[in-house]
Coordinates of C-alpha atoms in Angstrom, one line a residue:
Chain A
M1172 CA -11.6 32.6 -37.2
V1173 CA -10.8 31.8 -40.8
E1174 CA -10.3 34.5 -43.5
R1175 CA -9.1 34.3 -47.0
F1176 CA -7.1 36.7 -49.2
E1177 CA -5.8 36.7 -52.7
V1178 CA -2.6 38.0 -54.3
E1179 CA -2.3 38.8 -57.9
T1180 CA 1.3 37.9 -58.8
R1181 CA 3.2 39.4 -61.8
G1182 CA 5.5 36.4 -62.3
Q1183 CA 8.4 35.0 -60.3
G1184 CA 9.4 36.6 -57.0
L1185 CA 8.6 37.1 -53.4
Y1186 CA 5.5 39.2 -52.6
P1187 CA 5.2 40.7 -49.1
I1188 CA 2.0 39.6 -47.3
T1189 CA 2.8 40.4 -43.7
D1190 CA 0.4 43.4 -43.7
R1191 CA -2.4 41.3 -45.2
V1192 CA -2.0 38.7 -42.5
A1193 CA -1.5 41.2 -39.7
R1194 CA -4.8 43.0 -40.6
I1195 CA -6.6 39.6 -40.3
V1196 CA -5.0 39.0 -36.9
D1197 CA -6.1 42.6 -35.8
A1198 CA -9.7 42.0 -37.0
S1199 CA -9.9 38.7 -35.2
G1200 CA -9.7 40.4 -31.8
V1201 CA -7.4 37.6 -30.6
A1202 CA -5.0 38.9 -28.0
E1203 CA -2.9 35.8 -27.5
G1204 CA -3.0 32.8 -29.8
L1205 CA -1.8 31.3 -33.0
C1206 CA -2.0 32.5 -36.7
T1207 CA -1.6 29.9 -39.5
V1208 CA -1.3 30.8 -43.2
L1209 CA -1.9 28.2 -45.9
I1210 CA -1.3 28.8 -49.6
Q1211 CA -3.7 26.7 -51.7
H1212 CA -1.3 26.0 -54.5
T1213 CA 1.6 23.7 -55.2
S1214 CA 3.6 25.9 -57.7
A1215 CA 3.8 28.9 -55.3
S1216 CA 4.8 28.8 -51.7
L1217 CA 5.3 30.8 -48.4
T1218 CA 8.5 31.8 -46.6
I1219 CA 9.5 34.0 -43.7
Q1220 CA 12.5 36.0 -44.8
E1221 CA 14.5 39.2 -44.1
N1222 CA 12.2 42.2 -44.7
A1223 CA 14.9 44.9 -44.8
D1224 CA 17.4 44.6 -47.7
P1225 CA 15.7 43.4 -50.9
S1226 CA 19.0 42.0 -52.1
A1227 CA 18.7 39.1 -49.7
R1228 CA 15.4 38.1 -51.3
R1229 CA 16.8 38.5 -54.8
D1230 CA 19.9 36.4 -54.0
L1231 CA 17.7 33.8 -52.4
A1232 CA 15.4 33.5 -55.4
A1233 CA 18.3 33.5 -57.9
W1234 CA 20.1 30.7 -55.9
L1235 CA 16.9 28.6 -55.9
D1236 CA 16.6 29.2 -59.7
R1237 CA 20.1 27.8 -60.1
L1238 CA 19.4 24.8 -57.9
V1239 CA 16.2 23.9 -59.8
P1240 CA 16.8 25.0 -63.4
E1241 CA 14.2 24.8 -66.1
G1242 CA 14.6 22.4 -69.0
D1243 CA 16.0 19.4 -67.1
P1244 CA 15.7 16.7 -69.7
R1245 CA 14.8 14.1 -67.0
F1246 CA 11.5 16.0 -66.2
T1247 CA 8.5 14.2 -67.6
H1248 CA 5.8 16.5 -66.1
T1249 CA 6.2 19.2 -68.8
A1250 CA 2.7 19.6 -70.2
E1251 CA 2.1 22.9 -68.3
G1252 CA 5.4 24.5 -69.5
P1253 CA 9.1 24.3 -68.6
D1254 CA 8.6 26.4 -65.4
D1255 CA 6.0 24.1 -63.9
M1256 CA 8.0 21.2 -62.6
P1257 CA 10.7 23.5 -61.1
S1258 CA 7.8 25.3 -59.4
H1259 CA 6.5 22.2 -57.7
I1260 CA 10.1 21.3 -56.5
K1261 CA 10.7 24.8 -55.2
A1262 CA 7.3 24.7 -53.3
A1263 CA 8.3 21.4 -51.8
L1264 CA 11.7 22.8 -50.6
T1265 CA 10.1 25.9 -49.0
S1266 CA 6.7 26.1 -47.1
T1267 CA 3.1 25.6 -47.9
T1268 CA 1.9 26.5 -44.3
L1269 CA 3.3 28.8 -41.6
S1270 CA 2.2 29.2 -38.0
I1271 CA 3.1 32.3 -36.0
P1272 CA 2.2 33.0 -32.3
V1273 CA 0.0 36.0 -31.6
V1274 CA 1.1 38.2 -28.6
R1275 CA -0.8 41.3 -27.5
G1276 CA -2.9 41.2 -30.6
A1277 CA -0.1 41.1 -33.1
L1278 CA 2.1 38.6 -35.0
A1279 CA 5.1 37.7 -32.8
L1280 CA 7.6 38.0 -35.7
G1281 CA 11.2 39.1 -35.2
T1282 CA 12.2 42.7 -36.1
W1283 CA 13.6 41.6 -39.4
Q1284 CA 11.1 39.0 -40.4
G1285 CA 8.5 39.3 -43.1
I1286 CA 6.0 36.8 -44.5
Y1287 CA 6.3 36.4 -48.3
L1288 CA 4.2 34.6 -50.9
W1289 CA 6.7 33.1 -53.3
E1290 CA 5.5 32.9 -56.9
H1291 CA 7.5 30.2 -58.8
R1292 CA 5.6 30.5 -62.2
R1293 CA 6.6 32.9 -64.9
R1294 CA 3.1 34.1 -65.8
P1295 CA 0.9 36.2 -63.5
H1296 CA -1.4 34.1 -61.3
R1297 CA -4.2 34.8 -58.7
R1298 CA -3.0 33.0 -55.6
R1299 CA -5.3 32.2 -52.7
C1300 CA -4.3 32.0 -49.0
V1301 CA -6.3 30.8 -46.0
V1302 CA -5.6 32.3 -42.6
H1303 CA -6.7 30.7 -39.3
V1304 CA -6.4 32.8 -36.1
G1305 CA -7.2 30.9 -32.8
G1306 CA -7.1 31.9 -29.2
Chain B
M777 CA -0.1 30.5 -23.4
V778 CA 2.9 32.1 -25.0
E779 CA 6.4 32.0 -23.6
R780 CA 9.8 33.0 -24.9
F781 CA 13.3 31.6 -24.5
E782 CA 16.7 32.5 -25.8
V783 CA 19.6 30.4 -26.9
E784 CA 23.2 31.6 -26.9
T785 CA 24.8 29.9 -29.9
R786 CA 28.6 29.5 -30.3
G787 CA 28.7 29.4 -34.1
Q788 CA 27.3 27.1 -36.7
G789 CA 25.6 23.9 -35.7
L790 CA 22.4 22.3 -34.3
Y791 CA 21.6 23.1 -30.7
P792 CA 19.1 20.9 -28.8
I793 CA 16.0 22.8 -27.5
T794 CA 13.6 19.9 -26.9
D795 CA 14.0 20.2 -23.1
R796 CA 13.4 24.0 -23.3
V797 CA 10.1 23.5 -25.2
A798 CA 9.1 20.5 -23.1
R799 CA 9.4 22.6 -19.9
I800 CA 7.1 25.3 -21.4
V801 CA 4.5 22.6 -22.4
D802 CA 4.7 21.2 -18.9
A803 CA 4.3 24.6 -17.2
S804 CA 1.3 25.4 -19.4
G805 CA -0.8 22.7 -17.8
V806 CA -2.2 21.8 -21.3
A807 CA -3.0 18.1 -21.3
E808 CA -4.0 17.8 -24.9
G809 CA -3.4 20.5 -27.5
L810 CA -0.7 22.0 -29.8
C811 CA 2.7 23.5 -29.3
T812 CA 4.2 25.8 -31.9
V813 CA 7.8 27.1 -31.9
L814 CA 8.9 30.1 -33.9
I815 CA 12.4 31.3 -34.2
Q816 CA 12.5 35.1 -34.6
H817 CA 15.5 35.2 -37.1
T818 CA 16.1 34.6 -40.8
S819 CA 19.8 33.5 -40.5
A820 CA 19.1 30.6 -38.0
S821 CA 16.2 28.1 -38.2
L822 CA 14.5 25.1 -36.6
T823 CA 14.4 21.4 -37.5
I824 CA 13.2 18.1 -36.0
Q825 CA 16.0 15.6 -36.4
E826 CA 17.4 12.4 -35.0
N827 CA 18.3 12.8 -31.3
A828 CA 20.5 9.7 -30.9
D829 CA 23.6 9.5 -33.1
P830 CA 25.2 13.0 -33.4
S831 CA 26.9 11.9 -36.6
A832 CA 23.6 12.2 -38.4
R833 CA 23.3 15.9 -37.5
R834 CA 27.0 16.5 -38.3
D835 CA 26.5 14.9 -41.8
L836 CA 23.3 16.9 -42.3
A837 CA 25.0 20.2 -41.5
A838 CA 28.1 19.4 -43.6
W839 CA 25.9 18.5 -46.5
L840 CA 23.9 21.7 -46.3
D841 CA 27.2 23.6 -46.2
R842 CA 28.3 22.0 -49.4
L843 CA 24.9 22.7 -51.1
V844 CA 25.1 26.5 -50.1
P845 CA 28.8 27.3 -50.1
E846 CA 30.0 30.7 -49.0
G847 CA 31.7 33.0 -51.5
D848 CA 29.4 32.4 -54.3
P849 CA 30.3 35.4 -56.7
R850 CA 26.7 35.8 -57.7
F851 CA 25.6 36.9 -54.2
T852 CA 25.1 40.6 -53.9
H853 CA 23.9 40.6 -50.3
T854 CA 27.3 40.5 -48.8
A855 CA 27.5 43.5 -46.5
E856 CA 27.1 41.3 -43.4
G857 CA 29.8 38.9 -44.3
P858 CA 30.3 35.8 -46.5
D859 CA 28.3 33.6 -44.2
D860 CA 25.2 35.8 -44.2
M861 CA 23.5 35.1 -47.5
P862 CA 24.1 31.3 -47.2
S863 CA 22.5 31.5 -43.8
H864 CA 19.3 33.1 -45.2
I865 CA 19.1 30.3 -47.9
K866 CA 19.7 27.6 -45.3
A867 CA 16.9 29.0 -43.2
A868 CA 14.5 29.1 -46.2
L869 CA 15.3 25.5 -47.0
T870 CA 14.6 24.3 -43.4
S871 CA 12.0 25.6 -40.9
T872 CA 11.2 28.9 -39.1
T873 CA 8.1 27.4 -37.4
L874 CA 7.2 23.9 -36.1
S875 CA 3.9 22.7 -34.6
I876 CA 3.8 19.6 -32.4
P877 CA 0.8 18.0 -30.9
V878 CA 0.6 17.7 -27.1
V879 CA -0.7 14.4 -25.7
R880 CA -1.1 13.7 -21.9
G881 CA 0.8 16.9 -21.1
A882 CA 3.9 16.2 -23.2
L883 CA 5.2 16.8 -26.8
A884 CA 4.0 13.8 -29.0
L885 CA 7.4 13.5 -30.7
G886 CA 8.7 10.1 -31.9
T887 CA 11.3 8.2 -29.9
W888 CA 14.2 9.4 -32.0
Q889 CA 13.0 12.9 -32.7
G890 CA 14.5 16.0 -31.1
I891 CA 13.9 19.7 -31.8
Y892 CA 17.0 21.7 -32.8
L893 CA 17.8 25.3 -33.2
W894 CA 20.1 25.5 -36.3
E895 CA 22.6 28.3 -36.1
H896 CA 23.9 29.2 -39.7
R897 CA 26.1 32.1 -38.8
R898 CA 29.8 31.6 -37.9
R899 CA 29.8 34.0 -34.9
P900 CA 27.9 33.5 -31.6
H901 CA 24.4 34.9 -31.5
R902 CA 21.6 35.3 -29.0
R903 CA 18.6 33.7 -30.7
R904 CA 15.1 34.3 -29.6
C905 CA 12.2 31.7 -29.8
V906 CA 8.5 32.2 -29.1
V907 CA 6.4 29.2 -28.0
H908 CA 2.6 29.0 -28.1
V909 CA 0.8 26.2 -26.3
G910 CA -2.9 25.9 -26.9
G911 CA -5.6 23.5 -25.7
Chain C
M873 CA -8.7 16.2 -30.2
V874 CA -5.6 14.0 -31.0
E875 CA -5.7 10.9 -33.1
R876 CA -3.0 8.7 -34.6
F877 CA -2.7 6.6 -37.7
E878 CA -0.1 4.4 -39.3
V879 CA 1.0 4.0 -42.9
E880 CA 2.7 0.8 -44.1
T881 CA 5.2 2.0 -46.7
R882 CA 6.6 -0.3 -49.4
G883 CA 9.8 1.6 -50.0
Q884 CA 10.6 5.1 -51.4
G885 CA 7.9 7.3 -52.7
L886 CA 4.9 9.6 -51.9
Y887 CA 1.9 8.0 -50.2
P888 CA -1.4 9.8 -50.2
I889 CA -2.8 10.5 -46.7
T890 CA -5.3 13.2 -47.4
D891 CA -8.2 10.9 -46.8
R892 CA -6.8 9.5 -43.5
V893 CA -6.5 13.1 -42.2
A894 CA -9.9 14.2 -43.6
R895 CA -11.6 11.4 -41.8
I896 CA -10.1 12.4 -38.5
V897 CA -11.2 16.0 -39.1
D898 CA -14.7 14.7 -39.9
A899 CA -14.8 12.6 -36.8
S900 CA -13.6 15.5 -34.6
G901 CA -16.8 17.5 -35.3
V902 CA -14.8 20.7 -35.5
A903 CA -16.4 23.0 -38.0
E904 CA -13.8 25.8 -38.0
G905 CA -10.3 25.4 -36.6
L906 CA -6.9 24.0 -37.4
C907 CA -5.6 20.5 -38.2
T908 CA -1.9 19.7 -37.6
V909 CA -0.2 16.6 -38.8
L910 CA 3.2 15.4 -37.4
I911 CA 5.2 12.4 -38.7
Q912 CA 7.1 10.8 -35.8
H913 CA 10.2 9.9 -37.8
T914 CA 13.3 11.6 -39.2
S915 CA 13.8 9.4 -42.3
A916 CA 10.4 10.0 -43.7
S917 CA 8.5 13.3 -44.0
L918 CA 5.4 15.1 -45.1
T919 CA 4.5 17.4 -48.1
I920 CA 1.6 19.0 -49.7
Q921 CA 1.8 18.4 -53.5
E922 CA -0.2 18.2 -56.7
N923 CA -2.8 15.5 -56.4
A924 CA -3.7 15.2 -60.1
D925 CA -0.9 14.1 -62.4
P926 CA 1.4 11.5 -60.7
S927 CA 4.2 12.5 -63.0
A928 CA 4.7 15.6 -60.9
R929 CA 5.3 13.6 -57.8
R930 CA 7.6 11.1 -59.6
D931 CA 9.7 14.0 -61.1
L932 CA 9.8 15.6 -57.6
A933 CA 11.1 12.4 -55.9
A934 CA 13.6 11.7 -58.7
W935 CA 14.9 15.2 -58.5
L936 CA 15.4 15.0 -54.7
D937 CA 17.2 11.6 -55.2
R938 CA 19.6 13.3 -57.6
L939 CA 20.2 16.3 -55.1
V940 CA 20.9 13.9 -52.2
P941 CA 22.5 10.8 -53.8
E942 CA 23.4 7.7 -51.8
G943 CA 27.0 6.7 -51.4
D944 CA 28.4 10.2 -50.7
P945 CA 31.9 9.3 -49.3
R946 CA 31.7 12.2 -46.9
F947 CA 28.8 10.7 -45.0
T948 CA 29.9 9.2 -41.7
H949 CA 26.4 8.2 -40.4
T950 CA 26.3 5.0 -42.5
A951 CA 25.7 2.2 -39.9
E952 CA 22.0 1.9 -40.9
G953 CA 22.7 1.6 -44.6
P954 CA 23.5 3.9 -47.6
D955 CA 19.9 5.2 -47.9
D956 CA 19.7 6.4 -44.3
M957 CA 21.7 9.6 -44.2
P958 CA 20.1 10.8 -47.5
S959 CA 16.7 10.1 -45.8
H960 CA 17.5 12.4 -42.9
I961 CA 18.6 15.2 -45.3
K962 CA 15.5 14.8 -47.5
A963 CA 13.3 14.9 -44.3
A964 CA 15.1 18.2 -43.2
L965 CA 14.5 19.7 -46.6
T966 CA 10.8 18.9 -46.7
S967 CA 8.3 18.9 -43.7
T968 CA 7.9 17.0 -40.5
T969 CA 4.7 19.0 -39.5
L970 CA 1.9 20.6 -41.5
S971 CA -1.0 22.8 -40.3
I972 CA -4.1 23.2 -42.4
P973 CA -7.1 25.4 -41.5
V974 CA -10.5 23.6 -41.2
V975 CA -13.5 25.4 -42.8
R976 CA -17.1 24.0 -42.6
G977 CA -15.8 20.8 -41.1
A978 CA -13.2 20.0 -43.9
L979 CA -9.6 20.6 -44.7
A980 CA -9.2 24.0 -46.5
L981 CA -6.8 22.6 -49.2
G982 CA -6.7 23.9 -52.7
T983 CA -8.3 21.9 -55.4
W984 CA -5.1 20.4 -56.6
Q985 CA -3.4 19.9 -53.2
G986 CA -3.0 16.5 -51.5
I987 CA -1.2 15.6 -48.3
Y988 CA 1.5 13.0 -48.8
L989 CA 3.7 10.9 -46.5
W990 CA 7.1 10.7 -48.2
E991 CA 9.1 7.6 -47.5
H992 CA 12.8 8.1 -48.0
R993 CA 14.0 4.6 -47.0
R994 CA 14.2 1.8 -49.5
R995 CA 12.7 -0.9 -47.3
P996 CA 9.1 -1.1 -46.1
H997 CA 8.4 0.8 -42.8
R998 CA 5.4 1.3 -40.5
R999 CA 5.2 5.1 -40.2
R1000 CA 3.3 6.8 -37.4
C1001 CA 1.5 10.1 -37.7
V1002 CA -0.2 12.2 -35.0
V1003 CA -3.1 14.5 -35.9
H1004 CA -4.4 17.4 -33.7
V1005 CA -7.7 19.1 -34.6
G1006 CA -8.5 22.2 -32.6
G1007 CA -11.4 24.6 -32.6

């Protein structure tokens, strides 16, 4: 089964999507199988990260911003703004697809794991994800 | 089919898990299909790396330690110790899930590829993995 | 269904493989399912990146070259040449496997997404990929 969903981002940051994916798994009726999420963009990405303390996600995003700063004079791909090329790099360093086993009809994530859509652009975007659930 | 296994880590480093995963594939009876491994933690991760010369894995881990040093004064997520936030970052930069085709009942890895569980915390941990094998 | 293909690389850079993968999906006859690509090497990798402006891929590769420079005196795994250890690191930071949903018989990639094989070694190599397509 394949479903789609969209996330309206409000600029840079990690947006929780575990519930969106979990509802699709639930609706699929698959008891044991595999759930795969793809984000259809190259300037936003996916990650599985700690779902408890938001300071971990803030520190993670701030660290990646320091690793890939805007305004690098060696960037040539600048037509879409100073945050565009860093966004492509951040997406390449994180994940575009994630696959999670399904057990007893639910995502087999660890207690502290959440799935996040990571917006790397400064401006709001409508981001599309595709979810496959197989038996 | 979904199976689980645990790895008792003894601190930072890459722990080989290819044999653990291969045994699950073998027991599944799946001749051709897909094997997916998920680690249920966000301060340890997975990677496929060279299985021959251990110096490659040592250099890899040492390089990542230099990229994400402990004690960064800008980290705010410090309650769980100085190695915790670097561990989350290292996990985000590597993999939480891996999917490997199964051919003739075995993982279709390259000759020099091994699957590793990468412990990023200094203290020993019991790490849980979930493996899905589908036809 | 599992198929294989090879890419003859001519040194470092991103080589488009979307068409190779798409043809395998087409030949599989799978209308809705999941396509997984594995590269059987640890000094080359996979990524999904912007398929339009080649300057984005050039900037991405140049940035990663600066992050992981050759000639780091702390590398000990140097027997295979100065570009070998950086290649393993670059592979660990990007992807060895990618899974993409299949919808109406085609890869459900975004408009601007392409699949690339990323050669990290300086010399030409014959790189092998394994593709699984499941229903």
